[in-house]
Amino acid sequence: MVNYRSIAFDRLMINDKGGVSLSRNFGTQLIEKGGFDNITFNKRDVRNAIAVERRKTMFEEGDAASLEKYFKSQRELNSDFYSSMQQDEEGILKNAFWSDARSRGTCKYFGDVISFDTTFSSNRYRMPFAPFVGVNHHGKSIVFVAALISHEDTETFVWVFEEWLKCMGKPSKGILTDQDKAIGKAISKVFPGVPHRLCLWHVLQNASRNLGKLAEWKSIDTLIRTAVHDMLDPAEFDEAWCLVMDTYNQRKGWMLDAYENRRHWAPAYNRGQFWAGMQCHLHSEVKAEEEKEDNFDCIDKPPQIDVDKSVLAE
């Protein structure tokens, strides 16, 4: 685990206050230190360290106390309101977790499959908003729990998942997340044996990021999506994916890693198990629809009925 206090980030904070982007900020440090071999932290560590400093300044105004006061007032209104806050040794807010009575009650009926998403925009304290979301019997998104987290590391995710167990009393029967190793480790520790599926939309986005600069990318993209969406038998999927790797000399890097991890994301390997029709994070629905992907392909849409207006007139 990285000790964020060991990062000398005075210049990072000056640059950050001056509006310098995180990537450029980190890149400057990388050049000055002479490369990755000479630094003990990465871009995520820098982001977390800067977030700590920002919260130290902002929460001195009393926002953390205000949040705890709000939680207390909600518990007084309804004893089923659940909340938890975690602070560091200086009393600075690290993480917050809460769920109201209605959300907890709804989870009893529709919490078999949940999506845990940390890719929402951060708030002004640069704390990622991380909700637990599911779908109801109409295929509509419902929020079970909301959390604000300070660090995207295993320790933080373990705390969040343990709070879920305290709040809901049991784990879900399936959990959908993005491709984050820290989340995967936390799930294995807190939810052992619970099926863990990766967000398909993010997997395909990673394909574009890693292979998009290849001259043959358009052809590769078409073949990848064909393998993912049309090859619903594991053997057929394997054959189609391997064909792409061999044809375009990509039995390496991202394509090989994705293939070795296919059981966690490929639809062919997740058939026969209840996932409430979810293949990706619910907040990615609009983006997925723009790509003409159906996020809830297992949920039947109501039929369109032609009504004779003359009958209504009568």
mmCIF file of N, CA and C in Angstrom, residues 19-100:
data_model
loop_
_atom_site.group_PDB
_atom_site.id
_atom_site.type_symbol
_atom_site.label_atom_id
_atom_site.label_comp_id
_atom_site.label_asym_id
_atom_site.label_seq_id
_atom_site.Cartn_x
_atom_site.Cartn_y
_atom_site.Cartn_z
ATOM 1 N N GLY A 19 -4.481 25.060 -12.044
ATOM 2 C CA GLY A 19 -5.292 24.507 -13.133
ATOM 3 C C GLY A 19 -4.577 23.518 -14.017
ATOM 4 N N VAL A 20 -3.385 23.053 -13.612
ATOM 5 C CA VAL A 20 -2.655 22.057 -14.408
ATOM 6 C C VAL A 20 -3.339 20.712 -14.265
ATOM 7 N N SER A 21 -3.543 20.026 -15.377
ATOM 8 C CA SER A 21 -4.245 18.741 -15.349
ATOM 9 C C SER A 21 -3.422 17.693 -14.610
ATOM 10 N N LEU A 22 -4.103 16.662 -14.132
ATOM 11 C CA LEU A 22 -3.430 15.598 -13.404
ATOM 12 C C LEU A 22 -2.382 14.905 -14.270
ATOM 13 N N SER A 23 -2.724 14.616 -15.528
ATOM 14 C CA SER A 23 -1.794 13.914 -16.415
ATOM 15 C C SER A 23 -0.527 14.731 -16.644
ATOM 16 N N ARG A 24 -0.692 16.023 -16.894
ATOM 17 C CA ARG A 24 0.480 16.873 -17.123
ATOM 18 C C ARG A 24 1.281 17.050 -15.836
ATOM 19 N N ASN A 25 0.566 17.130 -14.719
ATOM 20 C CA ASN A 25 1.214 17.252 -13.415
ATOM 21 C C ASN A 25 2.093 16.038 -13.133
ATOM 22 N N PHE A 26 1.521 14.858 -13.349
ATOM 23 C CA PHE A 26 2.265 13.626 -13.127
ATOM 24 C C PHE A 26 3.397 13.480 -14.136
ATOM 25 N N GLY A 27 3.139 13.869 -15.378
ATOM 26 C CA GLY A 27 4.154 13.772 -16.424
ATOM 27 C C GLY A 27 5.375 14.622 -16.125
ATOM 28 N N THR A 28 5.147 15.785 -15.540
ATOM 29 C CA THR A 28 6.263 16.657 -15.165
ATOM 30 C C THR A 28 7.154 15.976 -14.135
ATOM 31 N N GLN A 29 6.518 15.360 -13.122
ATOM 32 C CA GLN A 29 7.275 14.646 -12.101
ATOM 33 C C GLN A 29 8.036 13.472 -12.706
ATOM 34 N N LEU A 30 7.408 12.818 -13.648
ATOM 35 C CA LEU A 30 8.019 11.655 -14.288
ATOM 36 C C LEU A 30 9.285 12.046 -15.037
ATOM 37 N N ILE A 31 9.226 13.167 -15.731
ATOM 38 C CA ILE A 31 10.385 13.640 -16.493
ATOM 39 C C ILE A 31 11.501 14.067 -15.553
ATOM 40 N N GLU A 32 11.132 14.800 -14.494
ATOM 41 C CA GLU A 32 12.143 15.289 -13.555
ATOM 42 C C GLU A 32 12.855 14.150 -12.833
ATOM 43 N N LYS A 33 12.134 13.074 -12.534
ATOM 44 C CA LYS A 33 12.715 11.940 -11.818
ATOM 45 C C LYS A 33 13.465 10.985 -12.737
ATOM 46 N N GLY A 34 13.291 11.156 -14.055
ATOM 47 C CA GLY A 34 14.026 10.327 -15.003
ATOM 48 C C GLY A 34 13.362 9.009 -15.352
ATOM 49 N N GLY A 35 12.032 8.947 -15.225
ATOM 50 C CA GLY A 35 11.328 7.746 -15.658
ATOM 51 C C GLY A 35 10.667 6.979 -14.520
ATOM 52 N N PHE A 36 9.903 5.958 -14.917
ATOM 53 C CA PHE A 36 9.122 5.179 -13.954
ATOM 54 C C PHE A 36 10.004 4.436 -12.953
ATOM 55 N N ASP A 37 11.204 4.070 -13.368
ATOM 56 C CA ASP A 37 12.073 3.298 -12.469
ATOM 57 C C ASP A 37 12.532 4.109 -11.266
ATOM 58 N N ASN A 38 12.402 5.428 -11.346
ATOM 59 C CA ASN A 38 12.923 6.290 -10.286
ATOM 60 C C ASN A 38 11.838 6.896 -9.399
ATOM 61 N N ILE A 39 10.591 6.459 -9.569
ATOM 62 C CA ILE A 39 9.523 6.949 -8.703
ATOM 63 C C ILE A 39 8.820 5.759 -8.067
ATOM 64 N N THR A 40 8.255 5.988 -6.903
ATOM 65 C CA THR A 40 7.606 4.912 -6.135
ATOM 66 C C THR A 40 6.092 5.046 -6.133
ATOM 67 N N PHE A 41 5.548 5.891 -7.014
ATOM 68 C CA PHE A 41 4.105 6.086 -7.045
ATOM 69 C C PHE A 41 3.660 6.236 -8.497
ATOM 70 N N ASN A 42 2.350 6.069 -8.712
ATOM 71 C CA ASN A 42 1.794 6.206 -10.061
ATOM 72 C C ASN A 42 0.765 7.335 -10.094
ATOM 73 N N LYS A 43 0.094 7.478 -11.217
ATOM 74 C CA LYS A 43 -0.836 8.592 -11.386
ATOM 75 C C LYS A 43 -1.995 8.513 -10.393
ATOM 76 N N ARG A 44 -2.475 7.306 -10.128
ATOM 77 C CA ARG A 44 -3.577 7.162 -9.179
ATOM 78 C C ARG A 44 -3.153 7.600 -7.784
ATOM 79 N N ASP A 45 -1.925 7.277 -7.403
ATOM 80 C CA ASP A 45 -1.427 7.692 -6.091
ATOM 81 C C ASP A 45 -1.371 9.217 -5.987
ATOM 82 N N VAL A 46 -0.943 9.861 -7.067
ATOM 83 C CA VAL A 46 -0.888 11.326 -7.075
ATOM 84 C C VAL A 46 -2.295 11.901 -6.944
ATOM 85 N N ARG A 47 -3.250 11.317 -7.668
ATOM 86 C CA ARG A 47 -4.625 11.806 -7.578
ATOM 87 C C ARG A 47 -5.164 11.666 -6.158
ATOM 88 N N ASN A 48 -4.894 10.522 -5.534
ATOM 89 C CA ASN A 48 -5.361 10.314 -4.164
ATOM 90 C C ASN A 48 -4.695 11.282 -3.185
ATOM 91 N N ALA A 49 -3.379 11.514 -3.372
ATOM 92 C CA ALA A 49 -2.661 12.415 -2.485
ATOM 93 C C ALA A 49 -3.193 13.843 -2.590
ATOM 94 N N ILE A 50 -3.447 14.294 -3.817
ATOM 95 C CA ILE A 50 -4.002 15.627 -4.016
ATOM 96 C C ILE A 50 -5.390 15.716 -3.399
ATOM 97 N N ALA A 51 -6.182 14.651 -3.541
ATOM 98 C CA ALA A 51 -7.531 14.635 -2.966
ATOM 99 C C ALA A 51 -7.485 14.773 -1.451
ATOM 100 N N VAL A 52 -6.496 14.133 -0.820
ATOM 101 C CA VAL A 52 -6.356 14.235 0.637
ATOM 102 C C VAL A 52 -6.130 15.688 1.042
ATOM 103 N N GLU A 53 -5.235 16.380 0.344
ATOM 104 C CA GLU A 53 -4.940 17.775 0.678
ATOM 105 C C GLU A 53 -6.156 18.666 0.462
ATOM 106 N N ARG A 54 -6.897 18.398 -0.619
ATOM 107 C CA ARG A 54 -8.082 19.213 -0.879
ATOM 108 C C ARG A 54 -9.116 19.043 0.227
ATOM 109 N N ARG A 55 -9.297 17.811 0.664
ATOM 110 C CA ARG A 55 -10.300 17.565 1.699
ATOM 111 C C ARG A 55 -9.870 18.172 3.031
ATOM 112 N N LYS A 56 -8.561 18.185 3.307
ATOM 113 C CA LYS A 56 -8.081 18.795 4.546
ATOM 114 C C LYS A 56 -8.495 20.257 4.624
ATOM 115 N N THR A 57 -8.376 20.941 3.479
ATOM 116 C CA THR A 57 -8.708 22.361 3.442
ATOM 117 C C THR A 57 -10.215 22.583 3.474
ATOM 118 N N MET A 58 -10.931 21.834 2.649
ATOM 119 C CA MET A 58 -12.360 22.080 2.513
ATOM 120 C C MET A 58 -13.165 21.615 3.711
ATOM 121 N N PHE A 59 -12.789 20.472 4.291
ATOM 122 C CA PHE A 59 -13.577 19.943 5.393
ATOM 123 C C PHE A 59 -13.293 20.661 6.701
ATOM 124 N N GLU A 60 -12.268 21.527 6.723
ATOM 125 C CA GLU A 60 -12.058 22.344 7.908
ATOM 126 C C GLU A 60 -13.213 23.322 8.099
ATOM 127 N N GLU A 61 -13.970 23.555 7.032
ATOM 128 C CA GLU A 61 -15.107 24.457 7.104
ATOM 129 C C GLU A 61 -16.303 23.803 7.779
ATOM 130 N N GLY A 62 -16.222 22.513 8.066
ATOM 131 C CA GLY A 62 -17.288 21.862 8.810
ATOM 132 C C GLY A 62 -18.215 20.991 7.991
ATOM 133 N N ASP A 63 -17.872 20.703 6.743
ATOM 134 C CA ASP A 63 -18.757 19.905 5.908
ATOM 135 C C ASP A 63 -18.896 18.484 6.429
ATOM 136 N N ALA A 64 -17.811 17.889 6.945
ATOM 137 C CA ALA A 64 -17.890 16.532 7.474
ATOM 138 C C ALA A 64 -18.830 16.480 8.666
ATOM 139 N N ALA A 65 -18.727 17.477 9.542
ATOM 140 C CA ALA A 65 -19.619 17.544 10.699
ATOM 141 C C ALA A 65 -21.063 17.731 10.249
ATOM 142 N N SER A 66 -21.248 18.519 9.199
ATOM 143 C CA SER A 66 -22.601 18.738 8.676
ATOM 144 C C SER A 66 -23.180 17.446 8.112
ATOM 145 N N LEU A 67 -22.334 16.672 7.465
ATOM 146 C CA LEU A 67 -22.805 15.404 6.909
ATOM 147 C C LEU A 67 -23.219 14.448 8.023
ATOM 148 N N GLU A 68 -22.413 14.372 9.078
ATOM 149 C CA GLU A 68 -22.751 13.516 10.210
ATOM 150 C C GLU A 68 -24.037 14.009 10.882
ATOM 151 N N LYS A 69 -24.211 15.323 10.971
ATOM 152 C CA LYS A 69 -25.428 15.886 11.555
ATOM 153 C C LYS A 69 -26.645 15.508 10.726
ATOM 154 N N TYR A 70 -26.481 15.535 9.400
ATOM 155 C CA TYR A 70 -27.577 15.149 8.516
ATOM 156 C C TYR A 70 -27.926 13.670 8.706
ATOM 157 N N PHE A 71 -26.904 12.821 8.743
ATOM 158 C CA PHE A 71 -27.146 11.396 8.958
ATOM 159 C C PHE A 71 -27.897 11.166 10.271
ATOM 160 N N LYS A 72 -27.489 11.878 11.308
ATOM 161 C CA LYS A 72 -28.133 11.719 12.615
ATOM 162 C C LYS A 72 -29.593 12.121 12.549
ATOM 163 N N SER A 73 -29.881 13.199 11.853
ATOM 164 C CA SER A 73 -31.269 13.656 11.736
ATOM 165 C C SER A 73 -32.120 12.646 10.982
ATOM 166 N N GLN A 74 -31.544 11.992 9.959
ATOM 167 C CA GLN A 74 -32.279 10.984 9.205
ATOM 168 C C GLN A 74 -32.547 9.745 10.057
ATOM 169 N N ARG A 75 -31.600 9.377 10.902
ATOM 170 C CA ARG A 75 -31.817 8.229 11.794
ATOM 171 C C ARG A 75 -32.896 8.528 12.827
ATOM 172 N N GLU A 76 -32.996 9.785 13.235
ATOM 173 C CA GLU A 76 -34.033 10.167 14.185
ATOM 174 C C GLU A 76 -35.406 10.127 13.538
ATOM 175 N N LEU A 77 -35.474 10.440 12.253
ATOM 176 C CA LEU A 77 -36.742 10.365 11.532
ATOM 177 C C LEU A 77 -37.164 8.933 11.268
ATOM 178 N N ASN A 78 -36.185 8.080 10.979
ATOM 179 C CA ASN A 78 -36.477 6.683 10.680
ATOM 180 C C ASN A 78 -35.296 5.845 11.126
ATOM 181 N N SER A 79 -35.534 4.969 12.069
ATOM 182 C CA SER A 79 -34.447 4.176 12.643
ATOM 183 C C SER A 79 -33.836 3.207 11.641
ATOM 184 N N ASP A 80 -34.511 2.970 10.511
ATOM 185 C CA ASP A 80 -33.975 2.064 9.495
ATOM 186 C C ASP A 80 -32.992 2.755 8.556
ATOM 187 N N PHE A 81 -32.802 4.060 8.731
ATOM 188 C CA PHE A 81 -31.793 4.745 7.939
ATOM 189 C C PHE A 81 -30.415 4.278 8.420
ATOM 190 N N TYR A 82 -29.564 3.855 7.471
ATOM 191 C CA TYR A 82 -28.241 3.348 7.835
ATOM 192 C C TYR A 82 -27.178 4.279 7.276
ATOM 193 N N SER A 83 -26.188 4.577 8.104
ATOM 194 C CA SER A 83 -25.075 5.403 7.640
ATOM 195 C C SER A 83 -23.821 5.029 8.396
ATOM 196 N N SER A 84 -22.687 5.312 7.779
ATOM 197 C CA SER A 84 -21.398 5.069 8.409
ATOM 198 C C SER A 84 -20.386 6.014 7.791
ATOM 199 N N MET A 85 -19.487 6.530 8.622
ATOM 200 C CA MET A 85 -18.435 7.417 8.144
ATOM 201 C C MET A 85 -17.096 6.934 8.669
ATOM 202 N N GLN A 86 -16.072 7.106 7.876
ATOM 203 C CA GLN A 86 -14.723 6.721 8.269
ATOM 204 C C GLN A 86 -13.822 7.943 8.158
ATOM 205 N N GLN A 87 -13.058 8.205 9.227
ATOM 206 C CA GLN A 87 -12.160 9.352 9.244
ATOM 207 C C GLN A 87 -10.728 8.892 9.512
ATOM 208 N N ASP A 88 -9.766 9.726 9.123
ATOM 209 C CA ASP A 88 -8.376 9.388 9.395
ATOM 210 C C ASP A 88 -7.984 9.845 10.789
ATOM 211 N N GLU A 89 -6.699 9.700 11.121
ATOM 212 C CA GLU A 89 -6.246 10.016 12.476
ATOM 213 C C GLU A 89 -6.367 11.495 12.805
ATOM 214 N N GLU A 90 -6.522 12.351 11.799
ATOM 215 C CA GLU A 90 -6.676 13.785 12.031
ATOM 216 C C GLU A 90 -8.131 14.225 11.978
ATOM 217 N N GLY A 91 -9.025 13.241 11.871
ATOM 218 C CA GLY A 91 -10.438 13.568 11.845
ATOM 219 C C GLY A 91 -10.958 14.002 10.491
ATOM 220 N N ILE A 92 -10.154 13.813 9.441
ATOM 221 C CA ILE A 92 -10.577 14.178 8.087
ATOM 222 C C ILE A 92 -11.394 13.036 7.491
ATOM 223 N N LEU A 93 -12.507 13.378 6.866
ATOM 224 C CA LEU A 93 -13.378 12.368 6.278
ATOM 225 C C LEU A 93 -12.668 11.571 5.199
ATOM 226 N N LYS A 94 -12.726 10.244 5.302
ATOM 227 C CA LYS A 94 -12.158 9.372 4.278
ATOM 228 C C LYS A 94 -13.262 8.780 3.409
ATOM 229 N N ASN A 95 -14.274 8.186 4.045
ATOM 230 C CA ASN A 95 -15.341 7.519 3.297
ATOM 231 C C ASN A 95 -16.674 7.710 4.004
ATOM 232 N N ALA A 96 -17.736 7.684 3.228
ATOM 233 C CA ALA A 96 -19.089 7.767 3.777
ATOM 234 C C ALA A 96 -19.982 6.777 3.043
ATOM 235 N N PHE A 97 -20.939 6.206 3.774
ATOM 236 C CA PHE A 97 -21.807 5.151 3.236
ATOM 237 C C PHE A 97 -23.188 5.352 3.841
ATOM 238 N N TRP A 98 -24.236 5.330 3.005
ATOM 239 C CA TRP A 98 -25.577 5.503 3.563
ATOM 240 C C TRP A 98 -26.645 4.866 2.670
ATOM 241 N N SER A 99 -27.768 4.518 3.313
ATOM 242 C CA SER A 99 -28.911 3.939 2.612
ATOM 243 C C SER A 99 -30.163 4.218 3.434
ATOM 244 N N ASP A 100 -31.208 4.717 2.779
ATOM 245 C CA ASP A 100 -32.425 5.020 3.532
ATOM 246 C C ASP A 100 -33.311 3.778 3.649
#
